[in-house]
Coordinates of C-alpha atoms and ligand atoms in Angstrom, one line a residue:
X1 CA 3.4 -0.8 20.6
X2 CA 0.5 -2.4 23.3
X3 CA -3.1 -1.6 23.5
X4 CA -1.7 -0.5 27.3
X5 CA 0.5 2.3 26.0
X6 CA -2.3 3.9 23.6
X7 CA -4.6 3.7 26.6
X8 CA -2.0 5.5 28.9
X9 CA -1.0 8.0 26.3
X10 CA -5.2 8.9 25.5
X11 CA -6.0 9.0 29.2
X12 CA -2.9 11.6 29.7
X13 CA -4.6 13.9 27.2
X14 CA -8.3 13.4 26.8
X15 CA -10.8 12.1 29.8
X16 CA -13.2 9.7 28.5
X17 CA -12.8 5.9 28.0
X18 CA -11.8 5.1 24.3
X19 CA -12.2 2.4 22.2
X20 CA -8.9 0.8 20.8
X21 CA -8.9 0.7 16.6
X22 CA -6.0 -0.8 14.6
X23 CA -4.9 -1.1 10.9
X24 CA -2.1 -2.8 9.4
X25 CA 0.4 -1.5 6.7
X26 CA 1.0 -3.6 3.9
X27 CA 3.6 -4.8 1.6
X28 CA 3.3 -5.9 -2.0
X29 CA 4.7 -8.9 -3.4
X30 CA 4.2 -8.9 -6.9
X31 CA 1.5 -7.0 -9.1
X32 CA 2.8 -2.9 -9.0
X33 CA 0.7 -0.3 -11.0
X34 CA -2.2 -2.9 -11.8
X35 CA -4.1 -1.8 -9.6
X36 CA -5.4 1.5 -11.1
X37 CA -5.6 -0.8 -14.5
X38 CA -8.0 -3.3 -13.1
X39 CA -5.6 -5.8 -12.7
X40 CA -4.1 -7.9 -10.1
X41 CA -2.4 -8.1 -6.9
X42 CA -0.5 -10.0 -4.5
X43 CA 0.4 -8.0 -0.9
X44 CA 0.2 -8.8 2.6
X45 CA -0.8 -7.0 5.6
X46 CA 2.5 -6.3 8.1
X47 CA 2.4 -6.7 11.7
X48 CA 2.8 -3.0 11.8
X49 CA -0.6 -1.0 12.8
X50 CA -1.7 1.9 13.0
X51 CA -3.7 2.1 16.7
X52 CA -6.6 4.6 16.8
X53 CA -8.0 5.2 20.4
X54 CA -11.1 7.2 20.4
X55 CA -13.7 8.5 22.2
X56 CA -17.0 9.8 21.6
X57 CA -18.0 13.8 22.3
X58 CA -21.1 15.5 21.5
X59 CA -20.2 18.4 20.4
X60 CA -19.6 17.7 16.3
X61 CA -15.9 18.5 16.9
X62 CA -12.2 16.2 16.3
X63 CA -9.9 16.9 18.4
X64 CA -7.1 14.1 17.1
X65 CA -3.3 13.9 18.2
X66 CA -1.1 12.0 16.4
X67 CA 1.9 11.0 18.7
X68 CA 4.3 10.5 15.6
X69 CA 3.5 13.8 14.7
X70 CA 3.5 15.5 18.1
X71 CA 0.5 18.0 16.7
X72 CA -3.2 17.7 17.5
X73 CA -6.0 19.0 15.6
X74 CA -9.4 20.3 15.6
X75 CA -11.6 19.6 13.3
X76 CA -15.0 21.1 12.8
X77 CA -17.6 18.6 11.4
X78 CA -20.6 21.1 10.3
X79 CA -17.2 22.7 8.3
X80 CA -15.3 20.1 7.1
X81 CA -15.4 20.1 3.7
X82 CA -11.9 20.6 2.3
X83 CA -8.6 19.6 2.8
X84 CA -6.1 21.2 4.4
X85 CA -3.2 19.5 3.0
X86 CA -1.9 18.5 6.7
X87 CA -2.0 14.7 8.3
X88 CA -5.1 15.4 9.8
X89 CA -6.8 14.9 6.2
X90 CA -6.9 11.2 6.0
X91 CA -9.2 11.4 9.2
X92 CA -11.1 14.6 7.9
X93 CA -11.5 12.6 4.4
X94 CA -12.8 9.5 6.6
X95 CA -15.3 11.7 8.4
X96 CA -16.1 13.4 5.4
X97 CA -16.7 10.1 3.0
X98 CA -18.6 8.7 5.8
X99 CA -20.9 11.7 6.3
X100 CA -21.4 12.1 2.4
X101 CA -23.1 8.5 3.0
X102 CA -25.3 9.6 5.8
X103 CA -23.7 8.5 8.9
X104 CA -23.4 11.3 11.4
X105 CA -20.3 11.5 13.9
X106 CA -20.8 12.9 17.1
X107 CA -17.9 14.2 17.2
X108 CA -14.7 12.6 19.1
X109 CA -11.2 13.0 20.9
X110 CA -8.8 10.8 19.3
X111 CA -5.4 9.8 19.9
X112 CA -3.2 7.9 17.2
X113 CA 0.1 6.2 16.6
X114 CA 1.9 4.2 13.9
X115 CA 4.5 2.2 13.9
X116 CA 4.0 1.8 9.8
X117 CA 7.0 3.7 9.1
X118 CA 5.7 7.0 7.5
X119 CA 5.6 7.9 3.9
X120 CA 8.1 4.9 2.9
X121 CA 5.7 3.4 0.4
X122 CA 4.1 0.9 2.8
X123 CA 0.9 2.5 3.5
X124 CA 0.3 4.7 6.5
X125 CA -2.2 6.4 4.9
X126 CA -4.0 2.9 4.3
X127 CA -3.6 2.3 7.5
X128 CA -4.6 5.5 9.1
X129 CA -7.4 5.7 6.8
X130 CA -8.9 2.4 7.5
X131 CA -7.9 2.5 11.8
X132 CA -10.1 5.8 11.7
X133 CA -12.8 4.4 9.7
X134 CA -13.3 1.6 11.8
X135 CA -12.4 4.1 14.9
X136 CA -15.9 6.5 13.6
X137 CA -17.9 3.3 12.7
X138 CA -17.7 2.2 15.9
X139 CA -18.6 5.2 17.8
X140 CA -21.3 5.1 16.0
X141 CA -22.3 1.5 16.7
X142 CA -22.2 0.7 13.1
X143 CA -20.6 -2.0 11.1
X144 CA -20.0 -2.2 7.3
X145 CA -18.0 -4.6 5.1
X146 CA -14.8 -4.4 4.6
X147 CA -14.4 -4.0 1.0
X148 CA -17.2 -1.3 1.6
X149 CA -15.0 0.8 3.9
X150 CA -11.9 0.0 1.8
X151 CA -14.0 1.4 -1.4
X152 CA -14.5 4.5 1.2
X153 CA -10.8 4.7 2.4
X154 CA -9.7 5.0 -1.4
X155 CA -12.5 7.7 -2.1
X156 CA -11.4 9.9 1.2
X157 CA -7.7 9.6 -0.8
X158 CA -8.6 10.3 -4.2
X159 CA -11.0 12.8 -3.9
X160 CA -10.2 14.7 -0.2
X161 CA -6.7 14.4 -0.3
X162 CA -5.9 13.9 -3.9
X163 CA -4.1 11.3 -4.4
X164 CA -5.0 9.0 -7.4
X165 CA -4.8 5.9 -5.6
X166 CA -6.4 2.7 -6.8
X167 CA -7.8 0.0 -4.1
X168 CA -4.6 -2.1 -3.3
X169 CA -3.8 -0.2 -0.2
X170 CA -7.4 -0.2 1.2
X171 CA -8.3 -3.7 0.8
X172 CA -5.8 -5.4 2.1
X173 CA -5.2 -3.3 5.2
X174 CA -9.0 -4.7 6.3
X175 CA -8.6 -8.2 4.6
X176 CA -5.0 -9.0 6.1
X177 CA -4.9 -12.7 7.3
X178 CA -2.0 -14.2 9.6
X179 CA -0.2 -16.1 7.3
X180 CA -1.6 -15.3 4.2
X181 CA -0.5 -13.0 0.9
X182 CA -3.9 -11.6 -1.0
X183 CA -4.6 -12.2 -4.3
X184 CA -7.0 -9.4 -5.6
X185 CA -8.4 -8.8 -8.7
X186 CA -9.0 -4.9 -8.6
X187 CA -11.7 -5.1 -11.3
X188 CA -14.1 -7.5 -9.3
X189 CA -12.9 -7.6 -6.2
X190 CA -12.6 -11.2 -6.1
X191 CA -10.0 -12.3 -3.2
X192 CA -8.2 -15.4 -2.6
X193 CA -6.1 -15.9 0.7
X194 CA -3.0 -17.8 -0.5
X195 CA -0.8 -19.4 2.5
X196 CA 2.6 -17.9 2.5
X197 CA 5.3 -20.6 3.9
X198 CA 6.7 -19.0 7.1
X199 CA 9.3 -22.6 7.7
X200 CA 11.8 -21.8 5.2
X201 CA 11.5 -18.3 3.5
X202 CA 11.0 -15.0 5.2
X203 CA 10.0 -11.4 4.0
X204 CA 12.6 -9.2 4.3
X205 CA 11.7 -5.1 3.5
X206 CA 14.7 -2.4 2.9
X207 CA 14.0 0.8 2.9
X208 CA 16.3 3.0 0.9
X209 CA 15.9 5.9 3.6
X210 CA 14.7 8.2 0.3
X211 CA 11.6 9.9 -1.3
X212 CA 12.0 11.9 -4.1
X213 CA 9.3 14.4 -4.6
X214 CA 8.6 13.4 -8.1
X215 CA 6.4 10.5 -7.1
X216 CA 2.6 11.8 -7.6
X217 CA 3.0 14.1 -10.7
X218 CA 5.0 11.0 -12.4
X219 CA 2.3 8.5 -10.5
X220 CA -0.6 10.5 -12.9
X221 CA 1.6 10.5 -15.3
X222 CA 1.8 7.2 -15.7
X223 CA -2.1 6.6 -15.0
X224 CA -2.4 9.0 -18.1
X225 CA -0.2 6.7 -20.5
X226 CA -1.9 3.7 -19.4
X227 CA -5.2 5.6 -20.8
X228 CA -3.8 6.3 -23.9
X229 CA -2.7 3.2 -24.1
X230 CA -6.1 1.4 -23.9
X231 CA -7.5 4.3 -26.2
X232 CA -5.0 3.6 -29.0
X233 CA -4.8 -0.6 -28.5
X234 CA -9.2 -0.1 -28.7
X235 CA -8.9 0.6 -32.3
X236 CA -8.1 -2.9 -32.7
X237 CA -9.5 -4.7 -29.8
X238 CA -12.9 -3.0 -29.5
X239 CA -14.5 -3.1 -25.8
X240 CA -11.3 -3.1 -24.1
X241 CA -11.6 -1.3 -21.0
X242 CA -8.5 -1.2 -19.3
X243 CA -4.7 -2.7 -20.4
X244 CA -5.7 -5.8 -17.9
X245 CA -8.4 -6.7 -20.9
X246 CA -5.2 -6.6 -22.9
X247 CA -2.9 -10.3 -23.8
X248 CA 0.1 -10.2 -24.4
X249 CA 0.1 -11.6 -27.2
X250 CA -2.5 -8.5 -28.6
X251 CA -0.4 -6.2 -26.8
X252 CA 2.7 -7.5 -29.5
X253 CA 0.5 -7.8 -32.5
X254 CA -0.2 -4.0 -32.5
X255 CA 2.8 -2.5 -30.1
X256 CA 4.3 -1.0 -33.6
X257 CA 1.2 1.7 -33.3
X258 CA 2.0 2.8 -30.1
X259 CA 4.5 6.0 -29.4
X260 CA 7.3 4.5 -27.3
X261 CA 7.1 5.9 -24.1
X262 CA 3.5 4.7 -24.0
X263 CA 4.4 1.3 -25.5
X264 CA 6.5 0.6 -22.8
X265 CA 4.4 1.7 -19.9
X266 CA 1.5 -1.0 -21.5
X267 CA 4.3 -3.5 -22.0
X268 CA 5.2 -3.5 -18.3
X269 CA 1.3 -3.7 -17.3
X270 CA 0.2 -6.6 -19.4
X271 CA 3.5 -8.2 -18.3
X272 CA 2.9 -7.7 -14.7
X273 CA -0.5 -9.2 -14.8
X274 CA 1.1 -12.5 -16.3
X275 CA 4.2 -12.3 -13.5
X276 CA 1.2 -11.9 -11.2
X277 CA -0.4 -14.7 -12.1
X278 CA 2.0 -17.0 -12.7
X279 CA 3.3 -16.2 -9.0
X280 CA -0.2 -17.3 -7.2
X281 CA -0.1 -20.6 -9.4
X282 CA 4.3 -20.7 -8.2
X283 CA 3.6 -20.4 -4.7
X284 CA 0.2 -23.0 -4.9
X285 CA 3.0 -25.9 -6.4
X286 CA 5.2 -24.5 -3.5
X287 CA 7.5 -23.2 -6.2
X288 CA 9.7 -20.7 -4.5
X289 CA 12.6 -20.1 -7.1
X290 CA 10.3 -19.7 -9.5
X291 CA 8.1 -16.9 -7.4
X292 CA 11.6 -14.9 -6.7
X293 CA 12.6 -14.9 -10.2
X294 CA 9.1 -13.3 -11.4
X295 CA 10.0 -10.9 -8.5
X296 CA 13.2 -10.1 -10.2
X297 CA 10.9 -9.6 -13.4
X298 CA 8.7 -7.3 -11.9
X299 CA 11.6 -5.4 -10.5
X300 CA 13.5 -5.1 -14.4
X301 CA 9.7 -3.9 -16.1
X302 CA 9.5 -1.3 -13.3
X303 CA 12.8 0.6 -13.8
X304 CA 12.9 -0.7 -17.1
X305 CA 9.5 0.1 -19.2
X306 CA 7.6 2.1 -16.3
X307 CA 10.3 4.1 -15.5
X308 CA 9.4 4.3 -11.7
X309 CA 12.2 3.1 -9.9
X310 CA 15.3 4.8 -8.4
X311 CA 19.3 5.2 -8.2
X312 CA 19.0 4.1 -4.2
X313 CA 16.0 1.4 -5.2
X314 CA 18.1 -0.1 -8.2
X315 CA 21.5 -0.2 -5.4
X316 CA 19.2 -2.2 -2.8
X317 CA 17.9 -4.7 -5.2
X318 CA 21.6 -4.9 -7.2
X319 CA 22.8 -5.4 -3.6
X320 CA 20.3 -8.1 -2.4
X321 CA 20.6 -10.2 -5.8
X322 CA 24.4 -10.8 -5.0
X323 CA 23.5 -11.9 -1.1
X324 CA 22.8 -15.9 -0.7
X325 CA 19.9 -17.0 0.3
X326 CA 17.7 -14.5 -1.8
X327 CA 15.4 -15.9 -4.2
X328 CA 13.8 -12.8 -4.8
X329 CA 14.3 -9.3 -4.9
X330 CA 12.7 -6.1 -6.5
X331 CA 11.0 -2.7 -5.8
X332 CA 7.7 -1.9 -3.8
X333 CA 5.1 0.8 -3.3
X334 CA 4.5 3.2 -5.9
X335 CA 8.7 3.9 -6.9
X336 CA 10.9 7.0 -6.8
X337 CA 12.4 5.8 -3.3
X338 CA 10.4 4.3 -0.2
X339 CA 11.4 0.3 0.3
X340 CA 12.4 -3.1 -1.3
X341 CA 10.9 -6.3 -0.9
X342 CA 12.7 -9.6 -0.7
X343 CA 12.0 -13.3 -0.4
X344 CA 14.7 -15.0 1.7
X345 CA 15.9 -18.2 2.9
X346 CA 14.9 -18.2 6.5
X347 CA 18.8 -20.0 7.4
X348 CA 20.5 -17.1 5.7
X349 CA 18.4 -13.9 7.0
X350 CA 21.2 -12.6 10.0
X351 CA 23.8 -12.5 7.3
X352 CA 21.2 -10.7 4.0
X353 CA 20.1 -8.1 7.1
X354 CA 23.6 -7.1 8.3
X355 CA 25.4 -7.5 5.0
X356 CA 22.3 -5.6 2.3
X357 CA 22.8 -2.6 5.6
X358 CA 26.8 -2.4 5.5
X359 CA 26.8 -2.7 1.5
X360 CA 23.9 -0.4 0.9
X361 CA 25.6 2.3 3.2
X362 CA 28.4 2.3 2.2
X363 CA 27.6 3.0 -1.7
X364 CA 25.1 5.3 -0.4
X365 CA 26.2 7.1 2.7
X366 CA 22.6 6.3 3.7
X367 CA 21.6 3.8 7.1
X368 CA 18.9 1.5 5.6
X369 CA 16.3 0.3 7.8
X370 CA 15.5 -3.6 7.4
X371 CA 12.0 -5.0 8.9
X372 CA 11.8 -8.9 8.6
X373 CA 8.1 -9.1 8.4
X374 CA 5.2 -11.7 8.9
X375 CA 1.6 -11.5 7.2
X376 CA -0.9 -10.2 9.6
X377 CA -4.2 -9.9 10.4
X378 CA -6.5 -7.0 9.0
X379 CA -8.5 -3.8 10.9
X380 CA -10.2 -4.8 14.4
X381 CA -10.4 -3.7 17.0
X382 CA -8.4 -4.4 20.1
X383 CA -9.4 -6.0 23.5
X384 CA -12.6 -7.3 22.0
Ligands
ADP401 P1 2.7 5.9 2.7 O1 1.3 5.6 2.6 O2 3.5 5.1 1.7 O3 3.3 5.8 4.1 P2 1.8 8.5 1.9 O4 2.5 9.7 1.4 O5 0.7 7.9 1.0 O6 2.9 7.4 2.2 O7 1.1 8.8 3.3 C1 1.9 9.3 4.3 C2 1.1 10.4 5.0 O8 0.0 9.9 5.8 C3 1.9 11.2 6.0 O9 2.7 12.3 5.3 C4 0.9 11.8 6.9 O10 0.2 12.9 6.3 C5 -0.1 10.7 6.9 N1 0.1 9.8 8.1 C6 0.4 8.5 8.1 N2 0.6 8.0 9.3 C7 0.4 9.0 10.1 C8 0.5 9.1 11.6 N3 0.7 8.1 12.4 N4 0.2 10.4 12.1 C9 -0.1 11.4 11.3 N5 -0.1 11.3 10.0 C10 0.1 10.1 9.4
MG402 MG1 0.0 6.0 0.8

């Protein structure tokens, strides 16, 4: 998608001269359902954006058109205080997070497009919600930093359109870097850029072509155990705050006094945070069978003890681990469907591409899409 298309497609609809806004999707690497328990992270921003073109209007209205959609919507400003449970409320949440913090939009037309693929677990809404927060700021000649508007973007989806989300998705759709993976403590929101070597392994992202609706009751679920978890493990440890406070080697010692369900759920956090670890200090020594066996790992833990994966996830990652050339291979995204992520040898990624699409299909009747990806740079906006 070019900056000249957007322009094209806004001047066919609206008059005005817009500004051009872009956020990236993002994949994770390793470090799934830490987030929301303080822990850590490792994902990259994808050279796939979500392109905002706006323009301000004095009038206090949205008028915003998503092309993937085919929809526009209008959105009253001086009203807009509750979700409508449409598309259109991860800009309304934007407006509205920003507005509870005192900036004042003037109101705007507004024209967006994706190509994030949508609703496959690697963050359109991220992206949408960070493209129109930069999109508003700068109407409004205003700047903030990033990890400010990401802290906004996860607020707009936790408490406008009610989704639980912790601040994985945010964060690195501003941070991105060419190149780079980030590594993100959620607690502190300390950040390290870590090279990713682009000369001999590439990342390769499945998706399984599914979405089962269980995903966000089972997501708060899940946050729930994690709670109990830490309130049970406190008795011992006193001043633990989250399971990411939690060694393993505490975790063992007391595990016995956990119900089981529970105990698995805090076995596969705790776990994840060491994998997560131990994959930043992997890919430092340039260790690349090591970092796509803790992939593996994570992948195991995940349908294993957390109980998030899926029949069609499980088939692309069995799939993958029987394809030369991949070191790596495991679930992404919050579970119950959406995509894989794999670490491949750069020689052998023609054959993994066409073979994972020809096996996957034909145990699943399903037409996988594959996106061989590169790290990319964060929000900004375009032609500046
Ligand atoms: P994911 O973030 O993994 O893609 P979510 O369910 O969290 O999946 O977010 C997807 C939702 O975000 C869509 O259902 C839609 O409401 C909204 N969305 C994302 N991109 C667009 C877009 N380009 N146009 C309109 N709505 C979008
Ligand atoms: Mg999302």
């Amino acid at each position: 998608m070019s900056e000249k298309s957007i322009l094209e497609k806004f001047n066919a609809k609206f008059p005005g001269k817009p500004r051009v806004f872009a956020a990236p999707g993002r994949v994770n690497l390793i470090g799934e359902h830490t987030d929301y328990n303080d822990g850590f992270v490792f994902p990259m921003a994808l050279d796939r954006y979500t392109f905002v073109a706006i323009a301000a209007t004095n009038d206090r209205k949205l008028t915003v058109f998503s092309v993937n959609m085919d929809e526009t919507m209008k959105i009253d400003l001086d009203n807009n205080t509750e979700k409508r449970s449409h598309w259109s409320d991860y800009v309304s949440g934007m407006a509205f997070v920003l507005e509870e913090k005192g900036y004042r939009i003037p109101g705007a037309d507004i024209l967006l497009e994706s190509d994030v693929p949508v609703g496959s677990g690697l963050s359109s809404s991220a992206a949408l919600e960070m493209s129109s927060g930069l999109a508003f700021l700068g109407i409004m000649n205003q700047t903030m930093p990033k990890a400010d508007l990401a802290l906004l973007g996860q607020r707009a989806e936790n408490k406008f359109v009610g989704m639980n989300c912790g601040i994985m998705d945010q964060f690195i759709s501003m941070h991105g870097r060419k190149d780079h993976a980030l590594f993100l403590d959620c607690r502190s929101l300390d950040y390290q850029l870590v090279p990713l070597p682009s000369d001999n392994v590439r990342i390769v992202i499945c998706n399984t072509m599914v979405k089962h609706e269980l995903g966000s009751s089972e997501y708060n679920k899940r946050r729930a155990e994690c709670e109990k978890g830490v309130e049970i493990m406190s008795k011992d440890f006193p001043g633990i705050k989250a399971l990411r406070d939690v060694s393993l080697d505490q975790f063992e010692s007391v595990e016995s006094q956990l119900p089981d369900v529970v105990r698995r759920r805090c076995r596969h956090v705790i776990s994840e945070d060491d994998r997560t670890l131990a994959s930043i200090e992997a890919l430092q020594s340039n260790d690349l069978v090591c970092f796509g066996k803790l992939m593996n790992a994570s992948h195991d833990s995940l349908r294993d003890d957390y109980q998030v994966s899926c029949k069609e996830l499980d088939t692309m990652v069995d799939i993958a681990r029987t394809i030369p050339g991949v070191l790596g291979a495991r679930m992404t995204g919050g579970g119950f469907g959406g995509c894989t992520v794999n670490l491949v040898n750069a020689m052998q990624v023609e054959n993994f591409c066409m073979t994972i699409s020809s096996r996957y299909f034909q145990v699943t009747g399903l037409e996988p899409k594959i996106y061989v990806s590169v790290p990319s740079d964060g929000g900004h906006e375009i032609g500046v």
